[in-house]
Short mmCIF file of C-alpha atoms in Angstrom, two decimals:
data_model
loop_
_atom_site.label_atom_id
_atom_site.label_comp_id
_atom_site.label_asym_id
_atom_site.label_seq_id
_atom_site.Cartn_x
_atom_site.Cartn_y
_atom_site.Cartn_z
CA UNK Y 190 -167.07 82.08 4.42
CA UNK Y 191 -169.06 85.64 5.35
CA UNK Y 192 -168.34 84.51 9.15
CA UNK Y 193 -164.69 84.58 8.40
CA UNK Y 194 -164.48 87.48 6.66
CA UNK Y 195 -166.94 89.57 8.55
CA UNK Y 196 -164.49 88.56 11.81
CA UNK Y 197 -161.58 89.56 9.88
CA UNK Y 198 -162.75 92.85 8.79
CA UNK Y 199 -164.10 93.52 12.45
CA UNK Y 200 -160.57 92.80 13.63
CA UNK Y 201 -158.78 95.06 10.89
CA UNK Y 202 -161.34 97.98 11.82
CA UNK Y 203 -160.82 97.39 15.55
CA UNK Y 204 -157.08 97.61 15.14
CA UNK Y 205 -156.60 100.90 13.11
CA UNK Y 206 -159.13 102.27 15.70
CA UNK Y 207 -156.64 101.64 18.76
CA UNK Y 208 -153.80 102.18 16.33
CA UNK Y 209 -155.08 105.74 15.42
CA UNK Y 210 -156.25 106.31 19.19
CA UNK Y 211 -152.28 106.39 19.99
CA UNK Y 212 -151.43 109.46 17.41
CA UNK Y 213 -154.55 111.57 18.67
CA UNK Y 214 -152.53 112.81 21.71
CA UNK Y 215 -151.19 115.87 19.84
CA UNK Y 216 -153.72 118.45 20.89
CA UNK Y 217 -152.00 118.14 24.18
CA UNK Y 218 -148.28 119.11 23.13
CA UNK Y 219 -148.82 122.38 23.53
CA UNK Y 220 -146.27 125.66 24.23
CA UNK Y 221 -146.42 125.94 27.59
CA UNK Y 222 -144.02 124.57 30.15
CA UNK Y 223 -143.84 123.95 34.11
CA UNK Y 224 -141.13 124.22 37.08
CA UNK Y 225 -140.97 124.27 40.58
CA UNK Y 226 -139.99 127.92 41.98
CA UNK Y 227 -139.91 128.41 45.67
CA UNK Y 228 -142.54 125.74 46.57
CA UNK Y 229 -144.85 126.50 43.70
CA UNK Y 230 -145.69 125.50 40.17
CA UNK Y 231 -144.92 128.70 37.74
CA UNK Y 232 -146.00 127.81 34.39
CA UNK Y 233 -144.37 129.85 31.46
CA UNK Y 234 -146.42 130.36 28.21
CA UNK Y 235 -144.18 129.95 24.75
CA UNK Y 236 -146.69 130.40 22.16
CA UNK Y 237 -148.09 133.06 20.13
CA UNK Y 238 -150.60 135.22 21.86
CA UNK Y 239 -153.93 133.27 22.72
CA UNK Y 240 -157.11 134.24 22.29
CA UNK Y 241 -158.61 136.20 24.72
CA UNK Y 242 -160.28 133.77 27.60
CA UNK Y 243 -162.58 134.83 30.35
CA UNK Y 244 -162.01 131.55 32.50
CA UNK Y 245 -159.05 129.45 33.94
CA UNK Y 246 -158.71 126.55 35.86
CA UNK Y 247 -155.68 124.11 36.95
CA UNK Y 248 -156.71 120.93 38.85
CA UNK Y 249 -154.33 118.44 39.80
CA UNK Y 250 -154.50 114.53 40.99
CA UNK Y 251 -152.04 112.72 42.31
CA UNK Y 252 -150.30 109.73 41.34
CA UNK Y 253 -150.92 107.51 44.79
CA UNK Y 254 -152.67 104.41 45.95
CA UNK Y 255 -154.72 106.73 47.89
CA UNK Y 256 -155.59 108.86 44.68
CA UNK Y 257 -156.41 112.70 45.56
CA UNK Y 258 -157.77 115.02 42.91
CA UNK Y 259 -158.23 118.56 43.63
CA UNK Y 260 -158.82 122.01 42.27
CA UNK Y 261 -156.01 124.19 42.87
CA UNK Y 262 -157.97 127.40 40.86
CA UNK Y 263 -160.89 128.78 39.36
CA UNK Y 264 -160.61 131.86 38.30
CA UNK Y 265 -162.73 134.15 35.57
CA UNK Y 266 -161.84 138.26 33.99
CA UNK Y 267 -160.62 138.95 30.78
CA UNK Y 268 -157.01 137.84 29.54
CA UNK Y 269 -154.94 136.57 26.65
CA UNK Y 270 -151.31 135.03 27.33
CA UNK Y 271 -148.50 136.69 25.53
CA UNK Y 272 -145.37 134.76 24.60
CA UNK Y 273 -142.93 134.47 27.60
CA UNK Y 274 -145.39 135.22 30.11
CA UNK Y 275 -145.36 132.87 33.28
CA UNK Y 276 -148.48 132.90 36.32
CA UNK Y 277 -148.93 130.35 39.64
CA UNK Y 278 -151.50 129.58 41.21
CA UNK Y 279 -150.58 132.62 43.56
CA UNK Y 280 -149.82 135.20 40.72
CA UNK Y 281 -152.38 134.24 37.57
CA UNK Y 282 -152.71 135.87 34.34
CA UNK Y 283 -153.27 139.48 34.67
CA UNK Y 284 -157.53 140.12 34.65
CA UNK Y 285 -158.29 136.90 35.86
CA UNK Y 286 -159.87 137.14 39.21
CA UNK Y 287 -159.19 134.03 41.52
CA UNK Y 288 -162.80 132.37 42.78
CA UNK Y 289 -160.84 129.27 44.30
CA UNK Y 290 -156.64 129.64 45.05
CA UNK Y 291 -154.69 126.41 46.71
CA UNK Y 292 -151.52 125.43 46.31
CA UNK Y 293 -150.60 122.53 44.36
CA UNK Y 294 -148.89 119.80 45.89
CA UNK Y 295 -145.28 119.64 45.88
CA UNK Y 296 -144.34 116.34 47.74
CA UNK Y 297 -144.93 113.99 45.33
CA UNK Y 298 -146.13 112.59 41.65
CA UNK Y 299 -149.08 114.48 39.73
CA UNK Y 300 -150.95 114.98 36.94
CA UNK Y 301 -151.80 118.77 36.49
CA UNK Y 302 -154.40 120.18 34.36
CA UNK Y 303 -154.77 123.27 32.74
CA UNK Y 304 -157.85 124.69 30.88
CA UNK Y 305 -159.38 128.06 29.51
CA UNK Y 306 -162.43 128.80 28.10
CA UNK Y 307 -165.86 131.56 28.07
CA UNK Y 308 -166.87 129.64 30.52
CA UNK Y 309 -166.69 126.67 33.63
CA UNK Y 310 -168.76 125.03 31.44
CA UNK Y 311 -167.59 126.03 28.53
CA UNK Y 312 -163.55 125.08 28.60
CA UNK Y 313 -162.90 125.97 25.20
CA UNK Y 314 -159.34 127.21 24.63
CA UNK Y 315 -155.93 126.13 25.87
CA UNK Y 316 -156.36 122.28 27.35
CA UNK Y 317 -152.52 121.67 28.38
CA UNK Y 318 -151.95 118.28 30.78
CA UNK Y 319 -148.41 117.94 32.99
CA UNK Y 320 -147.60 114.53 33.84
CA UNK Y 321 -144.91 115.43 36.45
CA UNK Y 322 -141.84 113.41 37.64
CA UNK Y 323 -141.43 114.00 41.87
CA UNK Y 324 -141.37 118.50 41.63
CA UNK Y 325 -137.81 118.11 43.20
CA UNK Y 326 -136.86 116.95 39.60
CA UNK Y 327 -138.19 120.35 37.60
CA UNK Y 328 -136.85 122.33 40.26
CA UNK Y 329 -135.09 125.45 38.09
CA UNK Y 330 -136.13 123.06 35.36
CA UNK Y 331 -138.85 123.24 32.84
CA UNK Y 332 -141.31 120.13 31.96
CA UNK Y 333 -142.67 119.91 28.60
CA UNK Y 334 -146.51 118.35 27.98
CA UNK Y 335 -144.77 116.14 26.24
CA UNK Y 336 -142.82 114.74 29.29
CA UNK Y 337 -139.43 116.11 27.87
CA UNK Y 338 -137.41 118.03 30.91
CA UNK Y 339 -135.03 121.16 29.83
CA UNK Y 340 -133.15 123.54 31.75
CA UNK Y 341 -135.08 126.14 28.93
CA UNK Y 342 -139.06 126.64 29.34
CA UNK Y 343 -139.38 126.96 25.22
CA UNK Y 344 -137.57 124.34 23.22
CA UNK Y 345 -140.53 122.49 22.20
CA UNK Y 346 -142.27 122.48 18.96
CA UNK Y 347 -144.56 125.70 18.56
CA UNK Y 348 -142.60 127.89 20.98
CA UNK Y 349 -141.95 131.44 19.58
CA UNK Y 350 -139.08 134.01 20.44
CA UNK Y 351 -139.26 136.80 22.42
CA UNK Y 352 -136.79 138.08 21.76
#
């Protein structure tokens, strides 16, 4: 009889573990959103100022049998986002210094990662992932974290007006 019930309780603890694993993906739905603007990724912030960062990096991977991961910049200054403003990998926040600058793909699937912090090691502020469709699809189009595509970069939850 402990057998039994020691099984069942293992399977009733395993089960709200992968049940609760699904809900913790809301750190990620954040108010930022992505297009495709002559060739490049321009992301657009929608949020409340952040706090002040002294370190940014956006790596992307693709989505391909022959799987290629790469760091598109590294960059480190002093800088906050206010709401409405929008950098590239070309054009980044304003006192952020670029260490490493290459373009991201734009010719197929990717997964695109953005992160601030105090430091490369220390990546401590704004953790934002982009699972993108093919770019021609958020060309003059904006793509949410959440997946969600608009022809507006802030109509997802958290956005503020700039207005």
């Amino acid at each position: 009889m402990t057998y039994k019930r020691a099984a069942s309780m293992f399977v009733a603890l395993v089960s709200c573990i992968a049940l609760s694993g699904c809900l913790w993906s809301s750190p990620n739905e954040q108010p930022m959103s992505v297009t495709m603007r002559d060739g490049e990724f321009i992301f657009h912030w929608c949020g409340a100022e952040t706090k002040t960062f002294q370190y940014a990096q956006i790596k992307f991977a693709s989505y391909s049998p022959e799987r290629t991961d790469g760091v598109a910049f590294q960059g480190s200054g002093r800088a906050s986002l206010e709401p409405g403003e929008e950098f590239s990998v070309g054009s980044p926040p304003a006192g952020i210094q670029p260490d490493v600058q290459n373009l991201i793909p734009s010719d197929h699937r990717l997964m695109i990662f953005l992160r601030t912090g105090s430091s490369e090691n220390e990546l401590n502020g704004l953790r934002i992932q982009f699972r993108t469709p093919h770019p021609a699809e958020v060309e003059g189009r904006w793509l949410y974290p959440s997946g969600v595509i608009r022809d507006e970069p802030c109509g997802m939850r958290g956005a503020v007006t700039t207005e």
